[in-house]
Amino acid sequence: MAPARAHHHRLRSALGIFLLAPLIGEFLLGNQPITALPSVFLLAPLYGGGALLVRETARRAGRGWPTMILLGAAYALIEEGPVDQMLWNPHYGGFDLGAAYAGARVPLLDTGVQLLQDVLTLHTVWSVCVPIALVEAFARDGDRTRPWLGLPGLWATVLVFTAGSGFLALAQVESEDFVAAPAQFAAAGVLIAVLITAAFLCRAPGVRHTTGRTPPAPWVVGALSFAATSAYWGREYLPDGVPAAVPVLGWVLLVAAVLVPGVRWARSEGWTGAHRLGLAGGALLTYAWVGFEQARYLEVSRATGLIGNVVFAAGALVLLAAAARAGGRLRPGSRPPLV
C-alpha cells in the first residue's frame, strides 16, 4: 500500500473508532433514539476519544489486548465516576438507582458492587473493546498493531477527550444537581491510577505457544461470545426476591468462564483475527437485541424507537459482514500479529 494511501487509511480507522464507540455504546444499546442521532457528535469526544486513546496508547507502547482491557476498565470508571457520577448518584437520570443497586457496597469507593460490575462490563466491553476490534479487523499489512496517529494527532485526541469529558461533567452537575463527596472522587482516582498502572505492567506480546488447547472455529467463538454476553444481560430479568449476592456471584463466575479459556486460546498459534472478530461480533449482536428491550424506556413513540432499533441493528450486521470480508482479504500465507 502506498505511504499516502496507508496514512489516509489509518486516519479513517481512527475516525471510525471515534464515531463507532458512541454509536454502539448509546444508540445500538437503545439508550438514545434515532431522533437524537446528531448528539453523536457531542458524545464522540468522550466515548470515541476515550476508545481511541485506549487503542493508540496501548499500540504506541507495543502492548496488546490485556493492556487495552485494563485501560478500558479505567475509562469506564472515568466516565461513570468523575464525569457523570452515576457510581454515586442514587437518582441518576431520574431512576431510583439507590433501590436498584441496594446490595453490598464497595468499601472506600462507596458504590454498589453490582453497579460497579455493570459499569465495568458495559464500557470495557462495548464502549471500548468492541469498537476497537471491529475497526482493527479492516487493517492490513501489520497496521493493526501499529499506532494510527502521530504525536500531534494523539495530543489532539487527548485535548478533545478532556474537553468533552469536562463539558459533560459540568452538564451533568447542572442537570442532576448532584456532586459526590471528595472522598469518593479520591477513591475513584486511586482505582483508575491502579488500573492504568496495571495495564502497562502487562507484558508485551510474545511468542505463542505451539501446545495447549486449540481454539474452536471462529464462528463457534462468536456464538460463545453471544451466549456469554447475552447471559450477562439475563440478570436484568431475574425475578423479584432473588438475593443480591446471586447476580454478583454470577457475574464473577461468568467473567471467569470467559477469561480462563479465552486467555488459553488467544495464546495458541491457532488464534487468528477471525477469532478476535468473532468475540467482538458476538458481543455486538447482543447489543442489537438488547437495544430492542431498552428502547421501551425512551421518551419517544414506540414506533420511533423500533425504527431506530431496526436501523442500528441492520447497521451492526452490515458492519460485521464487512469486517469479516475485509479480514478474509489478508494475503495468503501472511501471519497476523499476535494480539
Short mmCIF file of C-alpha atoms in Angstrom, two decimals:
data_model
loop_
_atom_site.label_atom_id
_atom_site.label_comp_id
_atom_site.label_asym_id
_atom_site.label_seq_id
_atom_site.Cartn_x
_atom_site.Cartn_y
_atom_site.Cartn_z
CA MET A 1 0.00 0.00 0.00
CA ALA A 2 1.38 3.43 -0.97
CA PRO A 3 2.51 5.60 2.01
CA ALA A 4 -0.06 8.33 1.35
CA ARG A 5 -2.85 5.80 0.94
CA ALA A 6 -1.76 3.96 4.08
CA HIS A 7 -1.72 7.24 6.02
CA HIS A 8 -5.24 8.08 4.90
CA HIS A 9 -6.41 4.58 5.79
CA ARG A 10 -5.01 4.94 9.31
CA LEU A 11 -6.74 8.30 9.76
CA ARG A 12 -10.02 6.83 8.55
CA SER A 13 -9.58 3.96 11.01
CA ALA A 14 -9.01 6.39 13.87
CA LEU A 15 -12.11 8.34 12.84
CA GLY A 16 -14.01 5.07 12.64
CA ILE A 17 -13.31 4.27 16.30
CA PHE A 18 -14.11 7.88 17.26
CA LEU A 19 -17.63 7.65 15.80
CA LEU A 20 -18.35 3.95 16.27
CA ALA A 21 -17.83 3.97 20.05
CA PRO A 22 -20.79 6.29 20.81
CA LEU A 23 -22.95 4.66 18.12
CA ILE A 24 -22.51 1.27 19.79
CA GLY A 25 -22.38 2.49 23.38
CA GLU A 26 -25.54 4.61 23.21
CA PHE A 27 -27.56 4.11 20.03
CA LEU A 28 -27.23 0.38 19.34
CA LEU A 29 -27.87 -0.25 23.04
CA GLY A 30 -31.12 1.70 22.82
CA ASN A 31 -30.17 4.45 25.26
CA GLN A 32 -30.67 7.10 22.57
CA PRO A 33 -33.40 7.22 19.91
CA ILE A 34 -32.66 7.69 16.24
CA THR A 35 -34.09 11.21 16.50
CA ALA A 36 -31.12 12.08 18.74
CA LEU A 37 -28.54 10.91 16.19
CA PRO A 38 -26.95 14.40 15.84
CA SER A 39 -25.93 14.13 19.50
CA VAL A 40 -23.36 11.52 18.45
CA PHE A 41 -21.02 14.47 17.87
CA LEU A 42 -21.48 15.55 21.49
CA LEU A 43 -20.87 12.03 22.77
CA ALA A 44 -17.94 11.21 20.47
CA PRO A 45 -15.31 13.29 22.34
CA LEU A 46 -15.97 11.22 25.49
CA TYR A 47 -16.80 7.78 24.06
CA GLY A 48 -14.80 7.92 20.84
CA GLY A 49 -11.97 9.96 22.29
CA GLY A 50 -11.65 7.51 25.18
CA ALA A 51 -11.70 4.39 22.99
CA LEU A 52 -9.21 5.92 20.55
CA LEU A 53 -6.87 6.93 23.38
CA VAL A 54 -7.02 3.41 24.80
CA ARG A 55 -6.12 1.92 21.45
CA GLU A 56 -3.42 4.42 20.50
CA THR A 57 -1.76 4.42 23.92
CA ALA A 58 -1.59 0.64 24.04
CA ARG A 59 -0.37 0.22 20.46
CA ARG A 60 2.19 3.03 20.80
CA ALA A 61 3.58 1.24 23.86
CA GLY A 62 3.77 -2.04 21.93
CA ARG A 63 1.09 -3.62 24.08
CA GLY A 64 -1.92 -5.77 23.17
CA TRP A 65 -5.38 -6.66 24.38
CA PRO A 66 -4.64 -7.20 28.10
CA THR A 67 -3.46 -3.59 28.26
CA MET A 68 -6.45 -2.32 26.29
CA ILE A 69 -8.90 -4.21 28.50
CA LEU A 70 -7.42 -2.70 31.67
CA LEU A 71 -7.33 0.77 30.12
CA GLY A 72 -10.94 0.24 29.07
CA ALA A 73 -11.82 -0.51 32.69
CA ALA A 74 -10.08 2.72 33.72
CA TYR A 75 -12.10 4.58 31.10
CA ALA A 76 -15.30 3.05 32.48
CA LEU A 77 -14.55 4.45 35.93
CA ILE A 78 -13.65 7.85 34.47
CA GLU A 79 -16.94 8.12 32.59
CA GLU A 80 -19.26 6.90 35.32
CA GLY A 81 -17.21 8.37 38.15
CA PRO A 82 -15.82 11.89 37.80
CA VAL A 83 -17.64 12.66 34.54
CA ASP A 84 -21.29 11.80 35.16
CA GLN A 85 -21.11 10.47 38.75
CA MET A 86 -23.56 7.62 38.14
CA LEU A 87 -21.50 5.49 40.52
CA TRP A 88 -22.71 7.62 43.41
CA ASN A 89 -25.91 9.41 42.36
CA PRO A 90 -28.87 7.37 43.74
CA HIS A 91 -31.32 9.19 41.45
CA TYR A 92 -29.22 9.33 38.29
CA GLY A 93 -31.25 10.04 35.16
CA GLY A 94 -34.49 10.02 37.12
CA PHE A 95 -34.11 6.33 38.02
CA ASP A 96 -34.02 5.02 41.57
CA LEU A 97 -30.54 3.54 41.34
CA GLY A 98 -30.31 3.52 45.11
CA ALA A 99 -33.06 0.91 45.24
CA ALA A 100 -31.96 -0.95 42.11
CA TYR A 101 -28.43 -1.41 43.47
CA ALA A 102 -29.21 -1.70 47.17
CA GLY A 103 -26.96 -4.70 47.76
CA ALA A 104 -23.40 -4.85 49.06
CA ARG A 105 -21.22 -1.79 48.59
CA VAL A 106 -17.57 -1.43 47.63
CA PRO A 107 -15.51 -0.05 50.53
CA LEU A 108 -13.80 3.34 50.02
CA LEU A 109 -15.32 3.79 46.55
CA ASP A 110 -18.75 3.78 48.26
CA THR A 111 -20.81 2.42 45.40
CA GLY A 112 -22.84 -0.74 44.87
CA VAL A 113 -20.93 -3.88 43.92
CA GLN A 114 -23.43 -4.75 41.19
CA LEU A 115 -23.40 -1.19 39.84
CA LEU A 116 -19.61 -1.30 39.63
CA GLN A 117 -19.82 -4.63 37.79
CA ASP A 118 -22.29 -3.17 35.30
CA VAL A 119 -20.19 -0.05 34.69
CA LEU A 120 -17.02 -2.08 34.12
CA THR A 121 -18.77 -4.56 31.83
CA LEU A 122 -20.71 -2.15 29.63
CA HIS A 123 -17.90 0.29 28.99
CA THR A 124 -14.91 -2.06 28.93
CA VAL A 125 -16.59 -4.50 26.55
CA TRP A 126 -18.92 -2.44 24.38
CA SER A 127 -17.76 1.18 24.61
CA VAL A 128 -14.06 0.39 24.17
CA CYS A 129 -13.07 -3.14 23.13
CA VAL A 130 -15.80 -3.93 20.60
CA PRO A 131 -15.30 -0.74 18.51
CA ILE A 132 -11.53 -1.20 18.54
CA ALA A 133 -11.73 -4.86 17.50
CA LEU A 134 -14.22 -4.14 14.71
CA VAL A 135 -12.18 -1.31 13.20
CA GLU A 136 -8.89 -3.19 13.56
CA ALA A 137 -10.44 -6.02 11.54
CA PHE A 138 -10.20 -3.73 8.49
CA ALA A 139 -6.47 -3.10 8.99
CA ARG A 140 -3.89 -4.70 6.68
CA ASP A 141 -0.19 -5.45 6.47
CA GLY A 142 0.65 -5.03 10.13
CA ASP A 143 -1.28 -1.78 10.61
CA ARG A 144 -3.50 -3.48 13.16
CA THR A 145 -0.84 -3.36 15.87
CA ARG A 146 0.67 -0.01 14.89
CA PRO A 147 -0.46 3.37 16.19
CA TRP A 148 -2.62 5.18 13.66
CA LEU A 149 -1.99 8.70 14.92
CA GLY A 150 1.23 10.67 15.14
CA LEU A 151 2.04 12.69 18.25
CA PRO A 152 0.06 15.75 17.07
CA GLY A 153 -2.99 13.58 16.44
CA LEU A 154 -2.57 11.84 19.78
CA TRP A 155 -2.37 15.12 21.69
CA ALA A 156 -5.34 16.46 19.75
CA THR A 157 -7.30 13.39 20.87
CA VAL A 158 -6.24 13.99 24.47
CA LEU A 159 -7.50 17.58 24.27
CA VAL A 160 -10.78 16.55 22.63
CA PHE A 161 -11.36 13.82 25.22
CA THR A 162 -10.53 16.14 28.11
CA ALA A 163 -12.71 18.96 26.79
CA GLY A 164 -15.60 16.62 26.02
CA SER A 165 -15.37 15.00 29.45
CA GLY A 166 -15.27 18.37 31.19
CA PHE A 167 -18.24 19.66 29.21
CA LEU A 168 -20.34 16.60 30.01
CA ALA A 169 -19.29 16.66 33.67
CA LEU A 170 -20.47 20.26 34.05
CA ALA A 171 -23.69 19.47 32.18
CA GLN A 172 -24.36 16.53 34.48
CA VAL A 173 -23.80 18.58 37.64
CA GLU A 174 -26.25 21.18 36.37
CA SER A 175 -28.92 18.72 35.20
CA GLU A 176 -28.65 16.24 38.08
CA ASP A 177 -27.96 18.78 40.86
CA PHE A 178 -25.63 16.25 42.47
CA VAL A 179 -21.96 16.27 43.44
CA ALA A 180 -20.25 13.30 45.08
CA ALA A 181 -18.13 13.60 48.21
CA PRO A 182 -14.41 14.42 47.83
CA ALA A 183 -13.51 11.04 49.35
CA GLN A 184 -15.47 9.28 46.59
CA PHE A 185 -13.65 11.21 43.87
CA ALA A 186 -10.33 10.43 45.55
CA ALA A 187 -11.08 6.71 45.80
CA ALA A 188 -12.09 6.61 42.14
CA GLY A 189 -8.88 8.43 41.19
CA VAL A 190 -6.76 5.91 43.08
CA LEU A 191 -8.53 2.95 41.47
CA ILE A 192 -8.20 4.49 38.00
CA ALA A 193 -4.48 5.02 38.59
CA VAL A 194 -4.10 1.40 39.74
CA LEU A 195 -5.81 0.11 36.58
CA ILE A 196 -3.66 2.28 34.32
CA THR A 197 -0.50 1.16 36.11
CA ALA A 198 -1.54 -2.49 35.88
CA ALA A 199 -2.25 -2.02 32.16
CA PHE A 200 1.36 -1.15 31.46
CA LEU A 201 2.74 -3.84 33.72
CA CYS A 202 1.28 -6.36 31.27
CA ARG A 203 3.98 -7.92 29.16
CA ALA A 204 4.30 -7.02 25.52
CA PRO A 205 3.08 -9.74 23.11
CA GLY A 206 5.48 -12.64 22.96
CA VAL A 207 5.83 -15.95 21.19
CA ARG A 208 2.69 -18.02 21.02
CA HIS A 209 2.52 -21.49 22.48
CA THR A 210 2.56 -24.30 19.97
CA THR A 211 0.99 -26.58 22.54
CA GLY A 212 -2.12 -26.17 24.58
CA ARG A 213 -5.78 -26.07 23.79
CA THR A 214 -6.58 -25.27 20.17
CA PRO A 215 -9.33 -22.64 19.86
CA PRO A 216 -12.61 -23.66 18.25
CA ALA A 217 -13.66 -22.30 14.88
CA PRO A 218 -14.19 -18.51 14.74
CA TRP A 219 -17.95 -18.91 14.33
CA VAL A 220 -18.03 -21.03 17.49
CA VAL A 221 -16.10 -18.33 19.35
CA GLY A 222 -18.65 -15.81 18.08
CA ALA A 223 -21.55 -17.97 19.23
CA LEU A 224 -19.96 -18.42 22.66
CA SER A 225 -19.37 -14.66 22.89
CA PHE A 226 -23.01 -14.01 22.02
CA ALA A 227 -24.16 -16.56 24.60
CA ALA A 228 -21.90 -15.18 27.35
CA THR A 229 -22.77 -11.53 26.78
CA SER A 230 -26.47 -12.38 26.49
CA ALA A 231 -26.23 -14.32 29.75
CA TYR A 232 -24.78 -11.22 31.37
CA TRP A 233 -27.88 -9.25 30.34
CA GLY A 234 -30.02 -12.06 31.74
CA ARG A 235 -29.53 -10.59 35.21
CA GLU A 236 -31.97 -7.86 34.15
CA TYR A 237 -34.74 -10.46 34.04
CA LEU A 238 -34.21 -12.16 37.39
CA PRO A 239 -37.44 -12.40 39.39
CA ASP A 240 -38.02 -10.18 42.39
CA GLY A 241 -36.80 -11.55 45.67
CA VAL A 242 -33.58 -13.07 44.34
CA PRO A 243 -30.79 -12.28 46.84
CA ALA A 244 -28.42 -9.55 45.65
CA ALA A 245 -25.48 -11.93 46.09
CA VAL A 246 -26.78 -14.17 43.28
CA PRO A 247 -26.19 -11.80 40.31
CA VAL A 248 -22.95 -10.57 41.88
CA LEU A 249 -21.57 -14.10 42.16
CA GLY A 250 -23.00 -14.98 38.75
CA TRP A 251 -21.05 -12.10 37.21
CA VAL A 252 -17.81 -13.34 38.78
CA LEU A 253 -18.38 -16.87 37.52
CA LEU A 254 -19.31 -15.66 34.04
CA VAL A 255 -16.19 -13.50 33.76
CA ALA A 256 -14.04 -16.42 34.89
CA ALA A 257 -15.78 -18.73 32.41
CA VAL A 258 -14.89 -16.33 29.60
CA LEU A 259 -11.37 -15.36 30.63
CA VAL A 260 -9.92 -18.77 31.52
CA PRO A 261 -10.42 -20.47 28.14
CA GLY A 262 -10.15 -17.16 26.27
CA VAL A 263 -6.63 -16.48 27.52
CA ARG A 264 -5.51 -20.01 26.65
CA TRP A 265 -7.00 -19.78 23.17
CA ALA A 266 -5.50 -16.34 22.50
CA ARG A 267 -2.02 -17.61 23.36
CA SER A 268 -2.18 -20.55 20.97
CA GLU A 269 -0.92 -20.49 17.40
CA GLY A 270 -4.38 -21.24 16.10
CA TRP A 271 -5.77 -17.91 17.30
CA THR A 272 -6.41 -15.53 14.37
CA GLY A 273 -8.03 -12.24 13.53
CA ALA A 274 -11.21 -14.13 12.67
CA HIS A 275 -11.39 -15.33 16.27
CA ARG A 276 -10.98 -11.80 17.61
CA LEU A 277 -13.72 -10.63 15.26
CA GLY A 278 -15.90 -13.49 16.47
CA LEU A 279 -15.55 -12.28 20.06
CA ALA A 280 -16.40 -8.71 19.11
CA GLY A 281 -19.18 -9.75 16.74
CA GLY A 282 -20.93 -11.90 19.33
CA ALA A 283 -20.96 -9.01 21.78
CA LEU A 284 -22.13 -6.62 19.06
CA LEU A 285 -25.11 -8.85 18.23
CA THR A 286 -26.03 -8.99 21.91
CA TYR A 287 -26.34 -5.20 22.00
CA ALA A 288 -28.51 -5.42 18.89
CA TRP A 289 -31.19 -7.49 20.66
CA VAL A 290 -30.79 -5.68 23.96
CA GLY A 291 -31.48 -2.41 22.13
CA PHE A 292 -35.00 -3.60 21.29
CA GLU A 293 -35.62 -4.12 25.01
CA GLN A 294 -34.02 -0.86 26.14
CA ALA A 295 -35.96 1.24 23.63
CA ARG A 296 -39.16 0.92 25.64
CA TYR A 297 -37.68 3.33 28.18
CA LEU A 298 -37.03 6.05 25.58
CA GLU A 299 -39.10 9.21 25.61
CA VAL A 300 -40.27 8.72 22.02
CA SER A 301 -43.11 6.77 20.48
CA ARG A 302 -42.75 3.01 20.34
CA ALA A 303 -42.73 3.17 16.54
CA THR A 304 -39.88 5.69 16.51
CA GLY A 305 -37.94 3.58 18.97
CA LEU A 306 -38.40 0.44 16.89
CA ILE A 307 -37.35 2.21 13.69
CA GLY A 308 -34.13 3.22 15.41
CA ASN A 309 -33.59 -0.33 16.66
CA VAL A 310 -34.00 -1.74 13.16
CA VAL A 311 -31.71 0.85 11.58
CA PHE A 312 -28.92 0.45 14.15
CA ALA A 313 -29.18 -3.36 14.27
CA ALA A 314 -29.05 -3.52 10.47
CA GLY A 315 -26.02 -1.24 10.52
CA ALA A 316 -24.33 -3.54 13.03
CA LEU A 317 -24.94 -6.55 10.78
CA VAL A 318 -23.60 -4.74 7.72
CA LEU A 319 -20.51 -3.61 9.62
CA LEU A 320 -19.86 -7.10 10.95
CA ALA A 321 -20.21 -8.63 7.49
CA ALA A 322 -17.87 -6.02 6.01
CA ALA A 323 -15.30 -6.64 8.76
CA ALA A 324 -15.44 -10.39 8.14
CA ARG A 325 -14.99 -9.83 4.43
CA ALA A 326 -12.06 -7.46 4.99
CA GLY A 327 -10.41 -9.97 7.30
CA GLY A 328 -10.64 -12.60 4.59
CA ARG A 329 -8.60 -10.42 2.23
CA LEU A 330 -5.31 -10.90 4.12
CA ARG A 331 -2.55 -12.01 1.82
CA PRO A 332 -2.35 -15.81 1.52
CA GLY A 333 0.34 -17.18 3.78
CA SER A 334 0.70 -14.00 5.83
CA ARG A 335 0.80 -14.42 9.58
CA PRO A 336 -1.30 -11.94 11.55
CA PRO A 337 0.29 -10.21 14.56
CA LEU A 338 -0.09 -11.90 17.89
CA VAL A 339 -2.71 -9.78 19.65
#
